[in-house]
XYZ file of C-alpha atoms in Angstrom:
732
model
C -39.449 -9.910 21.638
C -40.150 -10.931 17.364
C -38.553 -14.584 16.336
C -36.642 -12.929 14.174
C -34.976 -10.501 16.600
C -34.269 -13.943 18.646
C -33.034 -16.131 16.477
C -30.797 -13.407 14.756
C -28.361 -12.972 18.228
C -28.786 -17.327 18.177
C -31.082 -17.307 21.241
C -32.684 -20.982 21.148
C -36.442 -21.160 22.123
C -35.376 -23.068 25.535
C -33.045 -20.506 26.139
C -35.046 -17.271 25.553
C -37.602 -19.357 28.231
C -35.275 -19.587 30.266
C -34.909 -15.070 29.209
C -37.524 -14.410 30.546
C -37.880 -16.947 34.138
C -34.490 -15.350 35.211
C -36.383 -11.145 34.249
C -39.937 -12.544 34.523
C -41.223 -10.439 31.527
C -40.107 -10.188 28.391
C -36.253 -8.457 27.442
C -35.484 -4.973 25.637
C -32.953 -5.334 22.834
C -30.349 -4.413 24.592
C -30.979 -7.132 27.838
C -31.085 -10.000 24.910
C -27.979 -9.029 22.837
C -26.440 -9.147 26.587
C -27.528 -12.466 27.256
C -27.198 -13.770 23.621
C -22.756 -12.371 24.208
C -22.784 -14.146 27.063
C -24.927 -17.320 26.498
C -22.712 -17.171 23.173
C -20.093 -20.508 22.368
C -16.944 -18.520 22.700
C -17.663 -17.057 26.622
C -20.087 -19.301 27.952
C -18.711 -22.823 26.382
C -22.419 -24.225 26.916
C -20.963 -27.504 24.507
C -17.622 -28.024 26.138
C -17.815 -26.827 30.130
C -19.107 -30.803 30.951
C -16.187 -31.863 29.501
C -13.206 -29.559 31.402
C -14.748 -30.659 35.104
C -11.732 -33.129 35.889
C -9.181 -31.619 34.260
C -5.843 -32.372 37.062
C -5.405 -27.874 37.946
C -3.300 -28.664 41.681
C 0.249 -28.676 41.764
C 2.320 -27.049 44.991
C 3.926 -25.214 42.077
C 0.385 -23.821 40.426
C -0.895 -20.290 42.074
C -3.373 -19.713 39.736
C -5.546 -22.374 37.622
C -8.632 -21.671 35.578
C -11.438 -19.259 35.967
C -9.029 -16.064 36.136
C -8.137 -14.142 33.010
C -5.082 -15.853 32.940
C -2.918 -19.108 35.276
C -0.238 -19.006 37.125
C 2.900 -20.606 38.546
C 6.471 -20.221 41.066
C 8.515 -20.284 39.331
C 10.664 -19.777 42.362
C 12.616 -17.089 44.321
C 9.742 -15.394 45.269
C 8.960 -15.534 41.047
C 5.934 -16.727 39.266
C 5.369 -16.927 35.336
C 1.585 -16.108 34.184
C 0.240 -17.435 30.578
C -2.282 -18.002 28.348
C -3.236 -19.319 25.275
C -6.372 -18.554 23.318
C -7.550 -18.653 20.043
C -8.538 -16.278 17.548
C -9.939 -18.352 14.739
C -12.758 -16.822 13.248
C -11.506 -13.114 12.514
C -7.785 -13.992 10.908
C -10.115 -15.933 7.973
C -12.291 -13.149 8.117
C -9.494 -11.086 7.745
C -6.067 -11.807 8.496
C -4.103 -9.518 9.004
C -6.483 -8.232 12.312
C -7.475 -10.421 13.351
C -3.941 -12.229 13.693
C -2.728 -9.008 15.809
C -5.731 -8.979 17.511
C -6.122 -12.538 18.538
C -2.408 -11.139 19.722
C -3.433 -7.804 21.897
C -5.853 -9.944 23.539
C -4.455 -12.961 24.739
C -1.257 -9.659 25.972
C -4.159 -8.318 28.573
C -4.970 -11.460 29.182
C -1.616 -11.592 30.615
C -1.000 -8.207 32.301
C -3.869 -7.515 33.914
C -2.659 -10.312 35.675
C 0.292 -8.367 37.136
C 2.982 -8.980 34.975
C 4.736 -7.625 31.697
C 5.331 -9.498 29.037
C 7.799 -11.281 28.425
C 7.889 -14.253 25.272
C 5.452 -14.853 23.150
C 4.520 -17.988 21.566
C 1.804 -19.098 18.065
C 0.793 -21.638 16.915
C -0.939 -21.370 12.908
C -2.745 -24.087 10.893
C -3.492 -23.461 7.949
C -4.887 -25.485 3.920
C -2.760 -26.998 0.858
C -0.639 -23.895 -0.119
C 1.315 -25.726 -2.542
C -0.932 -25.465 -6.179
C -2.790 -23.045 -8.520
C -6.472 -23.312 -7.757
C -7.763 -20.191 -5.354
C -8.295 -22.236 -2.814
C -4.506 -22.628 -3.046
C -3.790 -18.874 -3.721
C -6.012 -17.810 -0.998
C -4.412 -20.286 1.437
C -0.379 -18.450 0.842
C -2.836 -14.867 1.313
C -4.263 -16.242 5.100
C -0.288 -17.308 5.929
C 0.999 -13.977 4.631
C -1.674 -11.777 6.317
C -2.216 -13.627 9.611
C 1.909 -13.551 9.974
C 2.003 -10.252 8.829
C 0.100 -9.436 11.982
C 1.415 -10.964 14.548
C 4.997 -9.535 13.319
C 3.258 -6.382 13.839
C 1.369 -6.622 16.580
C 3.528 -8.007 18.397
C 6.672 -5.446 17.154
C 5.369 -2.711 18.117
C 4.394 -3.651 21.540
C 8.658 -4.654 21.653
C 7.017 -8.382 23.620
C 9.212 -10.973 21.888
C 7.943 -13.938 19.687
C 10.770 -16.742 20.658
C 8.829 -19.595 18.936
C 5.281 -21.788 17.518
C 4.455 -23.686 15.401
C 2.829 -24.122 12.534
C 1.613 -26.780 10.406
C -1.018 -28.288 6.969
C -2.668 -29.967 5.627
C -6.949 -29.446 3.414
C -8.420 -29.728 6.467
C -7.762 -26.653 7.339
C -8.981 -25.091 3.851
C -12.407 -24.249 4.701
C -10.962 -23.103 9.146
C -7.526 -21.589 9.898
C -6.165 -21.325 13.172
C -4.445 -18.947 14.857
C -3.836 -19.557 17.977
C -1.869 -17.158 20.261
C 0.024 -17.530 23.306
C 1.316 -15.043 25.898
C 4.014 -15.207 29.722
C 4.751 -12.792 31.593
C 6.935 -12.416 34.541
C 5.365 -10.409 37.919
C 5.905 -11.523 42.070
C 4.242 -13.827 43.934
C 2.962 -11.918 45.873
C 1.981 -9.189 43.140
C -0.939 -10.723 41.948
C -4.187 -8.945 40.488
C -7.782 -10.587 39.864
C -10.728 -9.401 37.990
C -12.784 -9.167 41.024
C -15.510 -6.001 41.924
C -16.261 -5.588 45.398
C -17.194 -3.415 48.047
C -20.048 -1.892 48.510
C -19.456 1.589 46.737
C -16.150 1.293 44.720
C -15.692 2.850 41.344
C -15.765 1.382 38.554
C -12.871 3.196 35.979
C -13.102 2.323 31.958
C -8.914 3.402 31.060
C -8.106 2.633 27.657
C -8.353 3.557 24.152
C -11.482 4.727 22.623
C -15.556 2.205 21.914
C -16.002 2.238 18.287
C -18.513 0.003 16.366
C -15.620 -1.614 15.396
C -15.749 -6.096 16.721
C -19.811 -5.678 17.474
C -21.420 -9.753 17.810
C -17.868 -10.813 17.531
C -18.016 -12.926 20.294
C -20.905 -14.559 18.519
C -19.999 -14.791 15.099
C -17.167 -16.934 16.915
C -19.098 -19.223 17.465
C -21.213 -20.314 14.324
C -19.462 -22.130 11.298
C -19.276 -20.397 7.771
C -21.250 -20.678 5.069
C -21.059 -18.146 2.093
C -23.386 -15.986 3.351
C -21.156 -15.142 6.288
C -17.227 -15.264 5.383
C -17.677 -12.043 4.758
C -18.079 -10.542 7.792
C -15.620 -8.176 8.287
C -17.850 -5.226 10.768
C -17.450 -8.292 13.562
C -13.985 -8.277 13.166
C -11.986 -5.484 16.040
C -9.046 -3.376 14.164
C -6.042 -2.628 16.970
C -3.931 -0.789 17.418
C 0.035 -1.377 19.062
C 0.748 1.300 20.061
C -2.259 1.985 22.335
C -1.626 -1.012 23.856
C 1.229 -0.148 24.917
C 0.984 2.613 26.710
C -1.651 0.677 28.590
C -0.296 -2.038 29.160
C 2.387 0.595 30.971
C 0.076 2.324 32.229
C -1.826 -0.308 33.986
C 2.241 -2.071 35.516
C 2.341 1.854 36.767
C -0.975 1.671 38.838
C -0.042 -1.757 39.912
C 2.928 -0.430 42.078
C -0.559 1.523 44.207
C -2.003 -0.099 46.741
C -5.551 1.741 44.655
C -7.076 -2.118 42.704
C -9.862 -3.537 44.274
C -10.011 -5.503 40.711
C -9.154 -4.954 36.967
C -10.025 -6.753 33.471
C -9.746 -6.997 30.083
C -12.739 -6.137 27.900
C -12.574 -9.023 25.337
C -16.053 -11.090 23.954
C -18.141 -9.541 24.490
C -16.375 -6.394 25.634
C -17.692 -4.747 27.713
C -20.480 -6.823 29.473
C -17.632 -10.010 29.488
C -15.713 -7.662 32.051
C -18.515 -6.224 33.828
C -19.999 -9.337 34.518
C -16.806 -11.433 34.762
C -15.743 -9.508 37.568
C -19.629 -8.407 39.810
C -20.230 -12.747 38.957
C -16.382 -12.944 41.191
C -17.178 -11.314 44.043
C -21.028 -12.083 43.880
C -21.717 -8.233 44.102
C -23.651 -5.694 42.145
C -22.677 -3.732 39.646
C -24.453 0.401 38.521
C -22.666 1.444 35.123
C -23.699 4.869 33.057
C -24.029 4.208 29.984
C -23.525 8.062 28.724
C -19.502 8.132 31.070
C -17.775 5.774 28.424
C -15.842 7.354 26.094
C -17.103 7.030 22.727
C -14.689 7.294 19.494
C -17.756 7.752 17.394
C -20.862 9.977 16.935
C -24.838 7.744 17.776
C -22.958 5.815 19.165
C -26.386 3.566 21.152
C -26.298 0.581 24.549
C -26.309 -1.853 22.721
C -23.322 -1.400 20.884
C -21.724 0.394 23.302
C -22.004 -3.396 25.826
C -20.818 -5.289 22.819
C -18.307 -3.562 21.489
C -15.526 -5.812 21.164
C -12.843 -2.452 20.167
C -9.863 -2.980 21.436
C -6.480 -2.176 23.872
C -9.556 -1.130 27.119
C -10.229 -2.627 30.407
C -11.890 -1.761 33.167
C -11.218 -1.179 37.034
C -12.591 -1.564 40.318
C -10.626 0.545 42.177
C -10.850 1.325 46.139
C -12.469 4.307 46.802
C -11.573 7.870 46.693
C -9.297 7.647 44.779
C -10.539 7.806 41.451
C -8.180 10.891 40.632
C -5.303 9.319 40.885
C -5.335 6.898 38.912
C -6.780 9.292 36.244
C -4.049 11.109 36.638
C -1.414 7.804 35.243
C -3.485 7.441 32.559
C -4.076 10.887 30.978
C 0.134 11.217 31.883
C 0.379 7.772 29.535
C -2.425 10.043 27.181
C -5.194 7.317 27.520
C -8.417 7.599 28.435
C -9.843 6.772 32.655
C -13.221 7.916 32.557
C -15.376 6.572 36.049
C -18.528 4.484 34.295
C -19.542 2.988 37.422
C -19.840 1.640 40.539
C -20.390 -1.116 43.317
C -23.154 -2.215 44.834
C -24.649 -4.995 46.668
C -27.704 -5.474 44.624
C -26.374 -8.462 43.010
C -27.626 -6.787 39.211
C -26.153 -5.403 37.277
C -28.158 -1.862 36.406
C -27.797 -0.066 33.304
C -27.997 3.165 32.768
C -28.639 6.091 29.843
C -28.180 9.033 30.645
C -30.010 8.515 34.163
C -32.838 6.428 32.282
C -32.650 3.247 33.812
C -31.961 1.074 30.348
C -31.116 -2.794 31.105
C -31.804 -4.623 34.679
C -30.711 -7.989 34.984
C -29.616 -10.297 37.969
C -25.684 -10.975 37.706
C -25.496 -15.066 38.974
C -28.708 -16.119 37.398
C -27.242 -14.754 34.543
C -24.139 -17.246 35.318
C -25.641 -19.938 36.689
C -28.032 -20.744 34.503
C -25.918 -20.195 30.474
C -26.448 -23.489 29.395
C -24.696 -26.736 29.994
C -25.948 -28.573 26.862
C -25.144 -32.548 26.852
C -25.176 -33.194 23.082
C -25.646 -35.758 21.506
C -22.441 -38.243 20.573
C -20.813 -40.859 18.087
C -18.278 -42.232 17.370
C -17.379 -40.945 13.684
C -18.287 -43.766 11.222
C -14.420 -43.105 9.246
C -12.893 -44.614 12.356
C -13.883 -47.837 11.046
C -12.936 -46.403 7.423
C -9.600 -45.788 7.724
C -7.966 -47.997 11.427
C -7.053 -51.105 9.059
C -4.598 -48.739 6.807
C -1.368 -49.301 8.972
C 0.685 -49.246 6.102
C -0.812 -50.987 2.985
C 1.743 -51.348 0.808
C -0.388 -49.767 -2.145
C 1.574 -48.326 -3.694
C 4.582 -47.410 -0.759
C 6.352 -50.056 -0.805
C 6.945 -49.169 -4.973
C 8.727 -45.393 -3.368
C 12.265 -46.809 -2.220
C 13.385 -45.221 0.723
C 15.832 -42.085 -1.043
C 12.200 -40.948 -2.600
C 10.852 -41.161 -0.209
C 13.055 -38.812 1.701
C 12.543 -36.332 -0.640
C 9.403 -36.010 -0.535
C 9.563 -35.806 3.314
C 11.863 -33.015 3.125
C 10.333 -30.807 0.590
C 7.255 -31.261 2.668
C 5.747 -27.696 3.861
C 5.031 -29.265 7.133
C 8.898 -29.949 7.419
C 10.906 -27.289 5.597
C 12.359 -24.798 7.524
C 10.082 -21.643 8.476
C 12.582 -19.095 8.265
C 9.580 -16.184 6.096
C 7.364 -16.783 9.199
C 9.799 -16.111 11.496
C 11.784 -13.245 10.290
C 9.019 -10.804 10.656
C 8.676 -11.564 14.044
C 11.683 -9.250 16.807
C 13.056 -12.632 18.898
C 14.932 -10.123 20.854
C 13.729 -6.895 21.633
C 13.704 -7.027 26.291
C 17.097 -9.369 26.095
C 16.065 -11.735 27.453
C 15.600 -14.206 24.491
C 17.768 -17.641 25.348
C 17.746 -19.549 21.722
C 16.342 -17.947 18.597
C 13.386 -19.677 16.716
C 14.655 -21.626 14.100
C 16.610 -24.436 16.429
C 14.011 -26.377 16.975
C 12.522 -28.130 20.480
C 11.275 -25.564 22.845
C 11.388 -22.029 23.422
C 13.565 -20.733 26.561
C 13.848 -17.376 28.679
C 16.034 -16.066 30.583
C 14.431 -14.345 34.141
C 16.626 -11.619 35.226
C 15.337 -11.172 38.530
C 16.676 -14.930 39.564
C 18.930 -15.629 37.468
C 16.051 -19.186 36.243
C 15.283 -20.196 32.874
C 11.676 -20.611 31.936
C 10.874 -23.179 29.000
C 7.840 -22.962 26.937
C 7.568 -26.589 24.582
C 4.154 -26.467 21.521
C 2.350 -29.672 20.533
C -0.404 -31.074 18.791
C -0.196 -33.418 15.413
C -3.703 -32.902 13.934
C -3.663 -35.602 11.980
C -2.912 -38.096 15.171
C -6.187 -36.267 16.538
C -7.896 -37.724 13.386
C -6.486 -41.184 13.759
C -7.586 -41.376 17.650
C -8.323 -38.018 19.347
C -7.577 -39.139 22.845
C -4.407 -40.853 22.186
C -4.162 -37.634 19.825
C -4.829 -35.013 22.787
C -2.833 -36.866 25.951
C 0.464 -36.936 23.072
C 0.128 -32.713 22.439
C 0.614 -33.253 26.665
C 3.290 -35.372 26.164
C 4.632 -34.569 23.041
C 5.083 -30.163 24.481
C 6.263 -31.113 27.826
C 8.727 -33.819 25.576
C 10.185 -30.673 24.610
C 10.557 -28.871 27.577
C 12.706 -31.955 28.546
C 15.257 -32.717 26.276
C 16.485 -28.332 27.202
C 16.868 -29.465 30.193
C 13.654 -28.291 32.196
C 10.899 -29.377 34.508
C 7.409 -29.294 33.273
C 5.225 -27.883 35.207
C 1.980 -27.561 33.626
C 0.206 -26.818 31.101
C -2.878 -24.301 28.439
C -4.379 -25.384 26.063
C -6.026 -24.257 23.034
C -9.052 -27.121 22.124
C -10.158 -25.736 18.722
C -12.886 -28.708 16.928
C -15.779 -28.630 14.228
C -18.890 -27.867 14.880
C -20.363 -29.311 17.969
C -24.334 -29.986 16.228
C -22.401 -32.935 14.825
C -22.577 -35.890 17.062
C -18.886 -36.556 15.980
C -17.000 -33.677 15.824
C -18.376 -33.427 19.990
C -16.906 -37.355 20.306
C -13.687 -35.693 18.933
C -14.114 -33.158 21.888
C -14.489 -35.085 24.640
C -12.154 -37.702 23.775
C -9.114 -35.396 23.578
C -10.453 -34.084 26.476
C -10.745 -36.976 28.464
C -6.779 -37.640 27.104
C -5.668 -34.614 27.956
C -6.671 -35.492 31.553
C -5.458 -38.979 31.249
C -1.293 -37.619 30.231
C -1.823 -33.925 32.242
C -2.343 -36.777 35.930
C -0.185 -39.164 34.468
C 2.275 -36.799 33.819
C 2.010 -33.635 36.771
C 2.082 -31.420 34.148
C -1.620 -29.394 34.971
C -3.565 -27.893 33.244
C -3.869 -23.707 34.523
C -5.393 -21.341 31.540
C -6.671 -22.773 28.546
C -9.537 -21.520 25.514
C -11.656 -24.305 24.046
C -13.004 -23.078 19.842
C -15.606 -25.078 18.204
C -17.287 -24.735 14.915
C -13.771 -24.815 13.063
C -16.243 -25.930 10.013
C -16.959 -24.690 6.560
C -20.058 -25.569 4.208
C -20.521 -28.808 6.436
C -16.523 -29.410 6.898
C -14.624 -29.528 9.941
C -11.125 -29.833 10.994
C -8.699 -31.518 12.069
C -9.267 -31.996 15.516
C -6.800 -29.695 17.273
C -6.096 -29.527 20.589
C -2.711 -27.451 21.055
C -0.760 -27.190 23.726
C 1.965 -25.809 26.308
C 3.554 -27.115 28.385
C 5.419 -24.531 30.240
C 8.871 -25.758 32.724
C 11.622 -24.530 34.629
C 14.727 -24.438 35.390
C 17.733 -23.422 37.278
C 20.002 -21.797 35.383
C 19.679 -20.229 31.750
C 22.078 -22.699 30.235
C 20.157 -24.144 27.567
C 20.198 -27.844 26.493
C 20.735 -26.929 22.898
C 18.386 -29.342 19.783
C 20.945 -29.663 17.532
C 24.705 -30.718 16.425
C 26.657 -28.857 18.360
C 30.409 -30.746 16.962
C 31.622 -33.050 14.991
C 32.461 -36.117 16.055
C 29.698 -36.568 18.154
C 27.876 -40.209 19.224
C 24.528 -39.990 19.311
C 22.369 -41.519 20.940
C 18.384 -42.783 20.090
C 16.658 -43.271 23.950
C 13.212 -45.366 23.171
C 11.072 -48.406 21.235
C 11.339 -48.437 17.375
C 7.208 -49.549 17.695
C 6.904 -49.650 14.120
C 4.017 -46.464 13.689
C 2.680 -45.438 11.322
C -0.912 -44.019 12.308
C -1.329 -40.862 10.880
C 1.913 -40.485 10.005
C 3.653 -38.125 8.190
C 5.015 -40.309 6.224
C 0.872 -42.110 4.896
C 0.711 -38.390 4.137
C 2.728 -37.790 2.182
C 3.461 -41.431 -0.117
C 0.335 -42.947 0.181
C -1.750 -39.648 0.710
C -4.146 -40.854 3.721
C -4.377 -40.140 7.521
C -5.730 -43.631 8.689
C -3.866 -46.442 10.381
C -4.426 -46.473 14.463
C -2.247 -45.895 17.167
C -1.142 -47.760 20.689
C -1.123 -46.230 23.572
C 1.463 -44.117 25.806
C 2.915 -45.858 27.537
C 3.736 -42.497 30.659
C 6.290 -43.883 32.500
C 8.102 -44.515 30.311
C 6.991 -40.807 28.496
C 8.364 -39.769 32.497
C 11.319 -41.526 32.399
C 12.775 -40.028 29.431
C 11.977 -36.707 30.296
C 14.086 -37.373 32.986
C 17.056 -39.598 32.276
C 16.871 -36.437 29.772
C 16.991 -33.516 32.419
C 19.815 -35.376 35.250
C 21.606 -36.305 31.446
C 22.126 -32.555 31.489
C 22.549 -31.609 35.471
C 26.005 -34.293 35.390
C 26.636 -32.566 32.308
C 27.377 -35.730 29.984
C 25.178 -35.312 26.610
C 25.943 -31.959 24.176
C 21.987 -32.518 22.673
C 18.556 -32.918 22.509
C 15.486 -33.292 20.169
C 13.021 -34.911 20.923
C 12.221 -37.050 17.436
C 8.257 -35.397 16.203
C 7.332 -35.925 12.487
C 8.596 -38.402 9.229
C 10.520 -39.450 12.974
C 13.982 -40.132 13.045
C 15.384 -40.451 9.765
C 13.933 -36.558 8.762
C 14.454 -35.796 13.355
C 17.782 -35.705 12.110
C 18.057 -34.341 8.705
C 16.576 -30.937 10.560
C 19.764 -31.459 13.085
C 21.833 -31.596 10.924
C 20.408 -28.422 8.409
C 20.107 -26.868 11.145
C 23.354 -26.927 12.671
C 25.759 -27.087 9.051
C 26.971 -30.418 9.953
C 25.808 -34.562 8.267
C 26.050 -37.126 9.992
C 25.733 -40.702 9.510
C 23.273 -42.743 11.535
C 22.416 -47.123 11.442
C 18.807 -47.738 12.468
C 18.368 -51.264 12.525
C 15.471 -51.583 11.004
C 12.065 -54.458 11.177
C 10.639 -53.015 8.098
C 13.041 -50.557 5.832
C 10.369 -47.537 6.431
C 10.632 -47.518 10.342
C 13.600 -44.925 9.813
C 10.546 -42.497 8.934
C 8.225 -43.921 11.906
C 5.952 -42.378 14.231
C 6.556 -44.250 17.470
C 6.103 -41.981 20.482
C 8.131 -41.615 23.723
C 11.884 -41.217 21.975
C 14.650 -38.814 21.831
C 17.900 -38.696 19.931
C 20.691 -37.437 22.388
C 24.703 -36.255 21.666
C 26.587 -38.234 24.395
C 29.733 -36.663 26.458
C 30.282 -40.021 27.783
C 29.264 -42.880 26.507
C 29.663 -44.989 29.338
C 27.856 -42.670 31.819
C 24.886 -42.457 29.252
C 24.043 -46.213 29.049
C 24.348 -46.638 32.967
C 21.612 -43.836 33.295
C 19.703 -44.841 30.744
C 19.859 -48.137 32.641
C 18.587 -46.276 35.954
C 15.304 -45.497 33.781
C 14.750 -49.006 33.036
C 15.329 -47.497 28.372
C 16.865 -48.509 26.208
C 19.019 -46.351 24.199
C 20.975 -47.916 20.442
C 24.342 -46.262 18.779
C 22.741 -44.305 15.626
C 26.245 -43.161 14.899
C 28.543 -39.719 13.760
C 27.859 -36.074 13.995
C 30.244 -35.454 10.890
C 31.257 -34.940 7.092
C 29.780 -32.635 4.608
C 27.073 -35.920 3.654
C 23.954 -36.677 5.870
C 23.221 -40.273 6.100
C 20.764 -43.155 7.134
C 20.672 -46.416 6.262
C 19.859 -45.903 2.515
C 19.658 -42.143 2.305
C 22.403 -40.051 1.110
C 21.935 -36.931 0.791
C 24.363 -33.565 0.405
C 24.387 -31.740 3.275
C 24.653 -28.809 0.812
C 21.853 -29.452 -0.721
C 19.911 -30.900 1.470
C 20.016 -27.201 2.704
C 19.563 -25.026 0.413
C 15.644 -27.044 -0.117
C 15.073 -27.142 3.885
C 15.804 -22.903 3.354
C 14.709 -21.530 0.989
C 11.047 -24.263 -0.704
C 8.211 -22.776 1.949
C 9.437 -18.965 0.802
C 9.168 -20.642 -3.002
C 6.042 -21.641 -2.215
C 4.800 -19.144 0.220
C 5.828 -16.293 -1.870
C 4.675 -17.861 -6.234
C 2.104 -15.014 -7.518
C 0.115 -17.743 -9.599
């Protein structure tokens, strides 16, 4: 094999030598393509696997942890929630509509391939600077519009509600946007399907859409950083058809009611290659496949293209022998292809045939077992020493009054209401959505089969991850769980999507390693194990990496569907803050907006206080002594209360004791603001949990006031609800 071809497949010299050792000969082009895809960063996790070991993954309520298509938890009365989050970052930067749309399609298949009907979508989006009129700003606005339209198109056409999400902006994402898609489905806890292929002689059946050349090399493309040459890789972006996926989901769910299936796997990254190798590998089996029998939508396709295409809306099934015609009949009813393309063997090898001739032969276990696990160099980033002394230096900040600072923060895209985004999503199809998007806090759906609410909280503060990757990773776990708890639900487990820069940079690998340690620590201390997840590296353009972004979704359950609101409910309600003011300005939005800095240091998280906060709100809600509860987020108490005021159309007058008058904007951890029905009972309960509570004031009036800040409610709402749309829609 010539050196140029090997390099084009992103195979290193040491990896090629390992291939020669496994095969005992030179690979042909098809075999090289398979190794390239399976050993890509996207599929093999070769840079990250070392640090993923040790994630807490077990609890009495965990049915399936990492290693399958999605994670599964018990939600009571014989029902289970199936969920996962994945990235589609590189494709969405290249072609935002199709990249984001197929990201949604892929995560939906991961969930319904487990036997669950998908009931909710969410998304975590990061973009660069959208304000201004230079080329980058205009392009970022184009990416926002395209990505959101793609997400809306796929989810809406599938008839699956998009119930919530998060979106943030920072210039570190100018060269690499992040599109992370989350889906959650519901099924019976004893009717879960797995991605396995076992039983010698059992047929392997291809179902779904035909295979084309779209998405060729997608897994390898997603395992590289961007430069000027590869920004135009549109052929590596898949093209989605949500109507075909809707048919595929319904056909699969009908199939799952039978006993015809041994195992089933989505054809995701690396297409037919990853699905076939993973299914056989999990069972220690071999497999024969006749690639000329694969349904094709383009002429003159080669075995190489068929194995590596990432055409969408396709699945691979291992069926019980003798059930082939029954399975074909189900898929024919839904107007979908279903073809027997192979069978399970006991050879431990993948044998690929092309019109009767052997085209490739690869041992399955060695390909997985010998997949590189890299021990890349790590180095603490030099910038950390430069920024650690800048917690709130006052160089400029002290010249800005709190009123001016409030007005500046209110107009920041990270604070503004995103109705331009969520109004494009159908949040109500399926009639299970309890809480509408835009109402702050966690999202929630009801499960009709057992009457519970499943609550989903999504969070990641990228600035704090930049300032301290370990505490930032832990904080994402804590904050997402806190959102769930503020709804009155008990957080049970998380899924993650770990987005970082180029692993060839030792400073990025240090950030990643630290982020993983923080997540492990928080999951262990807060008792919310990791059940599924994804890693996305190489989020770098021209040597500039993104801020570390370990996006987390925490999933919890409440025994009934009555969710505690996240906004003001009625006038005259006393408002309390739970937690302490510690003057945390490191990585804060205040520092970013006022001082144009992402800097400072972060204190350690007190997990006992964090968990006590969750338990206090859950218990107080059960006792019916709370009107509402909301986690204190970016912009501190001032911006948290301001957003609640805008959404509820209720003013309020609040007074917060501060050592520094700017502390109304500081971002200490483990805090919430709550509306209290019975103040005496609430204080008594808080003392039982050993938490400090402070009365801030009362809801009501047509003004929003906190300390030396005052804003007319109508004027504040006008800014909050209209400014984001004006920014994104501007033409020049």
